[in-house]
Each structure stands twice: as structure tokens, then as C-alpha cells.
XYZ file of C-alpha atoms in Angstrom:
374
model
C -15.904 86.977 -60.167
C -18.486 84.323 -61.257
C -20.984 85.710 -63.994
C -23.841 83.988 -62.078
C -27.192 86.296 -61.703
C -27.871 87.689 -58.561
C -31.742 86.873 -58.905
C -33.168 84.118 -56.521
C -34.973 81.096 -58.801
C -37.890 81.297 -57.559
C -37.824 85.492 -58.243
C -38.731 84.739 -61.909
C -41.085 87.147 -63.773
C -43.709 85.228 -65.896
C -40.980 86.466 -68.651
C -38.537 83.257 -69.347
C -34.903 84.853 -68.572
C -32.792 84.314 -71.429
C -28.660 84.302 -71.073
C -25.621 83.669 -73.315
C -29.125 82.686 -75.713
C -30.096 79.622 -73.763
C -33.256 79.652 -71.571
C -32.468 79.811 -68.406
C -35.983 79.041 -66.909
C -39.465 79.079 -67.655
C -42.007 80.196 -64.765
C -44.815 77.679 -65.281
C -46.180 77.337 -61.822
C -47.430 79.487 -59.110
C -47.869 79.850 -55.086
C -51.567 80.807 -54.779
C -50.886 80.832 -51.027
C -47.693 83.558 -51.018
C -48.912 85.213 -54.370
C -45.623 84.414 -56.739
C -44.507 83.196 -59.465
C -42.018 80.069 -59.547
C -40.130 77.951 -61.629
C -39.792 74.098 -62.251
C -37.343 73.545 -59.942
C -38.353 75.758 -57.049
C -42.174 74.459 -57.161
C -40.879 71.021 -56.188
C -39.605 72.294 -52.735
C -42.647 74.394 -52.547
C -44.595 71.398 -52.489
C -42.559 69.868 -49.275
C -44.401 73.279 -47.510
C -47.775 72.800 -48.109
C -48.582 74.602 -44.723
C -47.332 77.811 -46.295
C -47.151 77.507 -49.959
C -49.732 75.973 -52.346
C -48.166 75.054 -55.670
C -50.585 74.958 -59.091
C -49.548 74.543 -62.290
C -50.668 78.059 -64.794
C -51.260 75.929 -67.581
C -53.285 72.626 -66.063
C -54.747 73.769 -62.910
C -57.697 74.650 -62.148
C -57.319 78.447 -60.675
C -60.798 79.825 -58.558
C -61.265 83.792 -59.705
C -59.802 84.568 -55.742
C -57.233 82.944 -56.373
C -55.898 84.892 -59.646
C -56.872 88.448 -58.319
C -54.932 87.443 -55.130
C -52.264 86.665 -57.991
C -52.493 89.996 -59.475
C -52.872 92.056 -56.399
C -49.085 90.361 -54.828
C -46.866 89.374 -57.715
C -42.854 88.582 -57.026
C -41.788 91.916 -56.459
C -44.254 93.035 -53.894
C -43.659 89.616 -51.692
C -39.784 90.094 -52.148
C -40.210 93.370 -50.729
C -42.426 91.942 -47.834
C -40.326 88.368 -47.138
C -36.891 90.012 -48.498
C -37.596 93.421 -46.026
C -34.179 92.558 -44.159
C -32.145 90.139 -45.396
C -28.510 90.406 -44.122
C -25.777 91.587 -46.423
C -23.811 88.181 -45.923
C -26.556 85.885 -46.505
C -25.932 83.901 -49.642
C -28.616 84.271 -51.765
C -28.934 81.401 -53.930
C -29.703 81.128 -57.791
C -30.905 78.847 -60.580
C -27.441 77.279 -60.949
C -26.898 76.252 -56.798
C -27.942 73.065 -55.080
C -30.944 71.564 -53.468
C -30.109 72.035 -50.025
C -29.079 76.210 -50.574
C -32.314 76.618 -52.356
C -34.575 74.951 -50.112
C -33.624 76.439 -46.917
C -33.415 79.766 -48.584
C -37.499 79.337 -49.341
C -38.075 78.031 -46.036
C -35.913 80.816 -44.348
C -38.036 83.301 -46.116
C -41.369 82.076 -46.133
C -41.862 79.438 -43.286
C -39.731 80.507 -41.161
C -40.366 84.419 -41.873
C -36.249 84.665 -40.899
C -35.793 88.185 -43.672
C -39.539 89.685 -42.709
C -38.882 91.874 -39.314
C -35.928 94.913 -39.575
C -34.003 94.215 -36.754
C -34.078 90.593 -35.761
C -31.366 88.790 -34.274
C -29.855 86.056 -36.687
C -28.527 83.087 -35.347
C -25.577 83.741 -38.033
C -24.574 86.970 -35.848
C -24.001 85.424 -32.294
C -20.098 85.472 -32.691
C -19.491 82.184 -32.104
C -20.470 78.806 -33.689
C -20.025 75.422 -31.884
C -21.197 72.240 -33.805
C -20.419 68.637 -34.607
C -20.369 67.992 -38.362
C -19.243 64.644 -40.176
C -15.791 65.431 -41.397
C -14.164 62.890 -44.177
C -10.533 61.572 -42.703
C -7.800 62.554 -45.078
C -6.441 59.532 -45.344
C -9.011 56.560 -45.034
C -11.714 58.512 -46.695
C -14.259 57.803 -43.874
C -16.481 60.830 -42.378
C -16.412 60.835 -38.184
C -17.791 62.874 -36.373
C -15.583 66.341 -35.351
C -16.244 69.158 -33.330
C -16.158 72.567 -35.353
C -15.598 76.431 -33.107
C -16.412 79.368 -35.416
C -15.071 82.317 -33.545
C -15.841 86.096 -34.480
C -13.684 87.776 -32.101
C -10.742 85.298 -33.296
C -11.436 85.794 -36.481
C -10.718 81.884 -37.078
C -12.674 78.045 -37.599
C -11.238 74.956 -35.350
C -11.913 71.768 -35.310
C -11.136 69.357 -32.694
C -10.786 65.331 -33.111
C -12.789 64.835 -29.868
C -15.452 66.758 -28.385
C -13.475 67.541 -25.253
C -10.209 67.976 -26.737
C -8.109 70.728 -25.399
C -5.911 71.563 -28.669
C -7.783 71.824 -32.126
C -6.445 69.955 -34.983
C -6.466 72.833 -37.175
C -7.107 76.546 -36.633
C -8.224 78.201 -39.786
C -8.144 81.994 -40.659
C -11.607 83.201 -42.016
C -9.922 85.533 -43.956
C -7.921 82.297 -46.436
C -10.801 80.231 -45.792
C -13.728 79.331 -48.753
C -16.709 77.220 -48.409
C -18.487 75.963 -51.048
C -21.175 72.828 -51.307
C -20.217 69.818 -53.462
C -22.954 67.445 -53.010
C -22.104 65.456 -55.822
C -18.321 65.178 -55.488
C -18.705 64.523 -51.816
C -21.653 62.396 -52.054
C -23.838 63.605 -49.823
C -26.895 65.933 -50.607
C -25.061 68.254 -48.015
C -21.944 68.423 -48.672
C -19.824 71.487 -47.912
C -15.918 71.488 -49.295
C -13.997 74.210 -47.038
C -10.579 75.043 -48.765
C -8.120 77.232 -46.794
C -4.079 78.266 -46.905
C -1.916 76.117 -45.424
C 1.743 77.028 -45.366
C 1.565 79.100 -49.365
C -0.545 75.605 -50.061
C -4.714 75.239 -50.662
C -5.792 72.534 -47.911
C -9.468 70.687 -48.558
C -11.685 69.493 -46.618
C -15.182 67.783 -46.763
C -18.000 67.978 -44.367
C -21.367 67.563 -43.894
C -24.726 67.430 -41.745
C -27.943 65.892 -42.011
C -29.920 68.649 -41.118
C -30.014 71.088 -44.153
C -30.677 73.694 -42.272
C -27.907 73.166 -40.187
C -25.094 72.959 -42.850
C -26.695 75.858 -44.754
C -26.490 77.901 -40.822
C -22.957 77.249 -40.886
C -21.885 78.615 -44.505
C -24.067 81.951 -43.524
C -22.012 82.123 -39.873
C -18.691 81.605 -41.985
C -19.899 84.335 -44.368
C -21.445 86.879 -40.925
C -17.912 86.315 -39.731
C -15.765 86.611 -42.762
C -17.456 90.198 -43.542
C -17.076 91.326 -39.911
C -13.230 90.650 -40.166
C -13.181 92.580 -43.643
C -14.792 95.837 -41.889
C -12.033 95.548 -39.154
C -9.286 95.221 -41.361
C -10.790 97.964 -43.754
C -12.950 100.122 -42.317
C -13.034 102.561 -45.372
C -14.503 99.451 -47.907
C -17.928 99.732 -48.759
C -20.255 96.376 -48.195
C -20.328 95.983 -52.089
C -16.817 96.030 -52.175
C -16.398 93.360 -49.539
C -18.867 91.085 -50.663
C -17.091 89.454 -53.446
C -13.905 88.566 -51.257
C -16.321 86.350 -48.645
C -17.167 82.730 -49.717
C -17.496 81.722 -53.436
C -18.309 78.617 -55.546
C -15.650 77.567 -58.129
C -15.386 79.360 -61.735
C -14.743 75.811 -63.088
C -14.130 72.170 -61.991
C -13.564 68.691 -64.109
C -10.331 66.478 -65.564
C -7.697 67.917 -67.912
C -4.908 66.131 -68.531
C -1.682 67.907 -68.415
C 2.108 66.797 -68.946
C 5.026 67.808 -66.573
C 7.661 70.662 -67.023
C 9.920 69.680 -69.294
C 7.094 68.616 -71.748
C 8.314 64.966 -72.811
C 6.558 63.322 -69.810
C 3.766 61.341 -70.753
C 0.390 63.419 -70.442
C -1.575 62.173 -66.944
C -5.511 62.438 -65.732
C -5.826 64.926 -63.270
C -8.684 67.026 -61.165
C -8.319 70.702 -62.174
C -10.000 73.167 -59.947
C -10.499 77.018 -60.715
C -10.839 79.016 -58.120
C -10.750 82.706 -59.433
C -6.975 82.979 -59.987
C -5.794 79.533 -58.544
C -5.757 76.922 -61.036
C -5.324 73.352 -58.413
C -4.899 70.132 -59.598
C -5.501 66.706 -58.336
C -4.974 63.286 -58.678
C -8.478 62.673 -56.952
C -11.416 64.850 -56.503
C -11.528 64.485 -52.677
C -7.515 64.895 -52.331
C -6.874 66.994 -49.390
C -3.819 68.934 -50.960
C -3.445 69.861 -54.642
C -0.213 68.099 -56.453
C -0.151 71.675 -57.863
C -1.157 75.247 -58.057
C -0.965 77.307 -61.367
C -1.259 81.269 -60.812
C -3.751 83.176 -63.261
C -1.867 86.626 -63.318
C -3.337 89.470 -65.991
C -2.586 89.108 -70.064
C -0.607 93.150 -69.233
C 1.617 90.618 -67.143
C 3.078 87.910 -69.517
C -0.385 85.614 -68.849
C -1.950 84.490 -71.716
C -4.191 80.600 -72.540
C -4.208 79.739 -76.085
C -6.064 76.494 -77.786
C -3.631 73.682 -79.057
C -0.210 72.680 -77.518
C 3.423 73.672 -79.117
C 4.314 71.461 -82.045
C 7.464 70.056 -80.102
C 4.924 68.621 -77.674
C 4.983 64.922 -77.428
C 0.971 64.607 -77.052
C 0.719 60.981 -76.006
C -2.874 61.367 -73.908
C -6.364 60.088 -74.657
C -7.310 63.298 -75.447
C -6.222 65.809 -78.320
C -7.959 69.111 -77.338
C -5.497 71.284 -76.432
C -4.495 73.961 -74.086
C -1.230 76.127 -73.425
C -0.942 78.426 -70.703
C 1.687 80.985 -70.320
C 3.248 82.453 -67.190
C 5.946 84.568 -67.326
C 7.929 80.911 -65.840
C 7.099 78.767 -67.797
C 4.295 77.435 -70.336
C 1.511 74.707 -69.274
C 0.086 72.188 -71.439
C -3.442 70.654 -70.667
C -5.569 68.115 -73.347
C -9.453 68.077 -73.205
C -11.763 64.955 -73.924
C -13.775 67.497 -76.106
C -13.793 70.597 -78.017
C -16.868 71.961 -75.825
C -14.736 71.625 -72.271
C -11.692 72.982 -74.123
C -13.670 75.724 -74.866
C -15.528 76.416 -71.639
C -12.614 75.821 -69.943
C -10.743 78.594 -72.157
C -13.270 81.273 -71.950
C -13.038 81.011 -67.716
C -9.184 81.325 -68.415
C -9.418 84.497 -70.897
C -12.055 86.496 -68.517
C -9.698 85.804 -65.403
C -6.296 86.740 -67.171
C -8.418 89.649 -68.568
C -9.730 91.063 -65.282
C -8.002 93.553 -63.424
C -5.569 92.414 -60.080
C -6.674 93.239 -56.860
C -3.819 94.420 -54.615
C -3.976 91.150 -52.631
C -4.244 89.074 -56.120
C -0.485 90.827 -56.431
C 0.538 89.291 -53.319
C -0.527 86.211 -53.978
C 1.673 86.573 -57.107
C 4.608 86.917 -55.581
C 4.312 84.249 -53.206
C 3.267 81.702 -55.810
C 6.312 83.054 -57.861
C 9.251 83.515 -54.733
C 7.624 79.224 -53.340
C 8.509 78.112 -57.134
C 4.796 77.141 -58.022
């Protein structure tokens, strides 16, 4: 799973975090309305609430002596424990490293609209069903229109329809092969949500949005409601913890590689690489709906293994001369990097996935990927 911290931006102490030796962020402002701490990043869509939250700056404001005891006598942890009181299981909780629109309706879902403060509320995310238009992009002409999307609990599945009244759906997606993940910059829209699912042993794409961040953001959290409640069906004996890391999550890595064909002499070509945990896509475009190709990650105990540099009977013909070789117990795979820095990054994601133990379903997936010839 992704290494990210499970701590909310805005949750800093006045102690800068540091990780991997790199500051993650500093906490130089604060709320003297809600009593916390924030950082940079969060104070900015503080501001956009001044109703609830009044930003200053801890270095350059002016602060009246009410003002800091009303500091000291709340602090982060006691208004996480008062705005945080019930915050469902599912609910992705966003951090430092997620996008504008997740961290902005997370602070307004905790402090202006008080969604987390009451045990025992009903959340829009839990009604069972979900039935919305969002702006889907056509797969072939590239142009979003307007589709009607049915999330359906006791289904256990996501439709969409091509017109609002349209008896069949277009596509009916299992929850349980379905991720969604937002790609605002890829998609080009500050709310843009990719949802990837299995289609016939093959990863489908597809890009959506709304305008209404609160909206899009309502949808990923239904997905998420619904996902879990299909888990606890199909195992009742897993604990929440357990199930957690199987509902929706953001790409390990994303960015071009270049890579050369099977038999190794074909000329090296520019291609979209996508890591998702142990499912290695590539593209010819960013916004392709199907991947040319899937590489499974398997475990090193398992004939697995990524290596920098290619074999010296490679015929490297590429732009670029950083190296990679992956090796499945098929066949090898040969990738080039523009730098040393992405070779590297890219490398370490490879390493801690071929190093991390196989889930039973991660088996599964082996053996289709191996018995469709991928």
C-alpha cells in the first residue's frame, strides 16, 4: 500500500513533520476562530470560510491576549476530537500530498458543515443508492457530455447510462474491480475523478467530473460506503482495518517510460506507465481508455525481481538511457528513464511492491494475467 501518512494537513502540530528527511510542512498560521493550528496550504482554503474560520499568520499578525489563551485552551487534538467525534470508517481522509478539491471539502465537511461532530448522523454517503449526472469524457472524441451515473448498494455495482431516460446502461461496473482516484491535472479539470475497473481480464478508464466540489468529492465517499459494505458481505470475519486498504486508492506511481517490445530489437517507444499496486499499465496517451498493456508485479520469492540498466544485447535506440529491467518468471521487460531521479523513484515503488507479501486475491490475479498471456 501507499506510504502516505494518515494525518489530515491541516492536523499539524506546531512541530514541522519531517519524512524520508525532507520537510514535509511547516505550521505557520492559525484558526483563532476553531482554535488550531494549520499549514500553508490548508490556511488558503480556510480563508474561503471566513464565517467559520479566521486565518492569522503566528509570525506577522497581530494576536489579542483572548485570542492566544483561546489558542492554548483548544489546540489540534482537542478540536479533532470535537469535529473528528464520528467520522465514518470509509471516509477518505485526505493528506498533505492530495488535491484541492479532497482537501477543501474535507475542512468544510468538518468545520462548516459540522458533517463528523454528532455520533449517529445519517450520511448522505450511506443511503444505498446514488443517482447523478456527471460530465463523462467520450472515449473516442475526447469530449465530456453529460451521463447519468446509478451507484447501487444492494447491487453491489456503478452504471452509467448515455441518456437520462435510457432503459439499458452502457456499462455496469462491479464495486468490488472498481478504483476511483482524482486526476485534476491529467484530466484537466480541478475535479477530475479517473474511475478504472476490469473489463474482460483488461483495466478500463474512465474520466469524469462535476462542478460542484462537493458533489464529486460525495460521490468518491458513496463509492467507498458501498465498496466496504460489499467487503463485510463477502467476508464477514475481516476486521474494518483489514478492509480498508482493498477500497479506493490513488496510484503508487504515474509518468512516461519508454519501453521496447518482446523480442527486444524493436525500437524503444514513449509510453504512459501507470502503477497501480501490482498492475504496471501502459499507454500511448494519458487519457487512453484501455492500456496497450498490463505487466504483473508478483513477489521477488516468485521469480519477480526490477534491476537498474538494460541487458547488454539490448539495442537501446531511445531518447533516454536510464535503464530498467523487469523480470517475470515469462519474460524480462525493458523500460529507459529521461533521468536518473525517475529511474530511481520509479525503482524503489517496484522493489517495495515485489517485496511485499501476496494477498490471496493478488494470487489470482496472477494466474489470470499469466493463463490471458499478459
Amino acid at each position: 500500500q501507499s506510504k502516505e501518512p494518515q494525518t489530515a494537513p491541516e492536523e499539524a502540530t506546531k512541530t514541522p513533520v519531517h519524512t524520508h528527511s525532507s520537510l514535509m510542512w511547516a505550521v505557520d498560521w492559525g484558526s483563532c476562530s476553531l482554535g488550531v493550528f494549520i499549514c500553508l496550504a490548508c490556511s488558503g482554503i480556510h480563508r474561503n470560510i471566513p464565517d467559520v474560520s479566521k486565518v492569522k499568520s503566528l509570525s506577522l499578525s497581530h494576536w489579542e491576549d483572548h485570542e492566544v489563551q483561546f489558542m492554548a485552551q483548544n489546540g489540534n487534538d482537542l478540536m479533532k476530537s470535537k469535529y473528528e467525534a464520528a467520522v465514518p470508517v470509509y471516509y477518505y481522509k485526505p493528506t498533505h500530498k492530495d488535491c484541492q478539491v479532497l482537501r477543501e471539502q474535507w475542512i468544510r465537511a468538518k468545520y462548516e458543515r459540522k458533517e463528523f461532530s454528532e455520533p449517529g448522523k445519517n450520511f448522505t454517503y450511506e443511503e444505498g443508492t446514488r443517482d447523478g449526472m456527471l460530465m463523462k469524457r467520450g472515449r473516442d472524441n475526447g469530449q465530456f457530455l453529460s451521463r447519468r451515473f446509478v451507484l447501487s448498494e444492494r447491487e453491489g455495482t456503478l452504471k452509467y447510462f448515455t441518456k437520462y431516460d435510457a432503459k439499458e446502461p452502457k456499462a455496469v461496473i462491479k464495486v468490488d474491480t472498481m478504483n476511483a482516484t482524482f486526476q485534476p491535472e491529467k484530466i484537466g479539470n480541478p475535479n477530475g475523478l479517473q474511475i478504472t475497473y476490469l473489463k474482460d481480464y483488461s483495466t478500463r478508464n474512465m474520466f469524469v467530473y462535476h462542478d460542484s466540489g462537493k458533489e464529486i468529492v460525495d460521490w468518491l465517499n458513496s463509492i467507498r460506503a458501498v465498496q466496504l459494505h460489499y467487503l463485510k458481505v463477502a467476508f464477514p470475519g475481516a476486521t474494518d482495518a483489514e478492509l480498508l486498504p482493498r477500497l479506493t486508492r490513488n496510484f503508487l506511481k504515474e509518468g512516461y517510460m519508454e519501453k521496447t517490445g518482446p523480442r527486444q530489437t524493436e525500437g524503444f517507444k514513449k509510453r504512459w506507465f501507470t502503477l497501480d499496486h501490482r498492475r504496471l499499465m501502459y499507454f500511448k496517451d494519458p487519457l487512453d481508455a484501455f492500456a496497450k498493456g498490463e505487466v504483473f508485479l508478483g513477489n521477488k520469492d516468485h521469480g519477480y525481481n526490477a534491476y537498474p540498466g538494460l541487458p547488454a544485447s539490448a539495442h537501446c535506440n531511445g531518447a533516454w538511457q536510464h535503464g530498467i529491467t523487469i523480470e517475470t518468471p515469462d519474460r524480462c521487460f525493458l523500460f529507459t528513464c529521461e533521468t536518473e531521479s525517475d529511474q530511481q523513484d520509479w525503482l524503489k515503488h517496484f522493489t517495495d511492491v515485489m517485496s511485499a507479501t501476496m494477498s490471496p486475491q493478488e494470487y489470482t490475479s496472477e494466474n489470470e494475467e499469466l493463463f490471458n498471456g499478459h
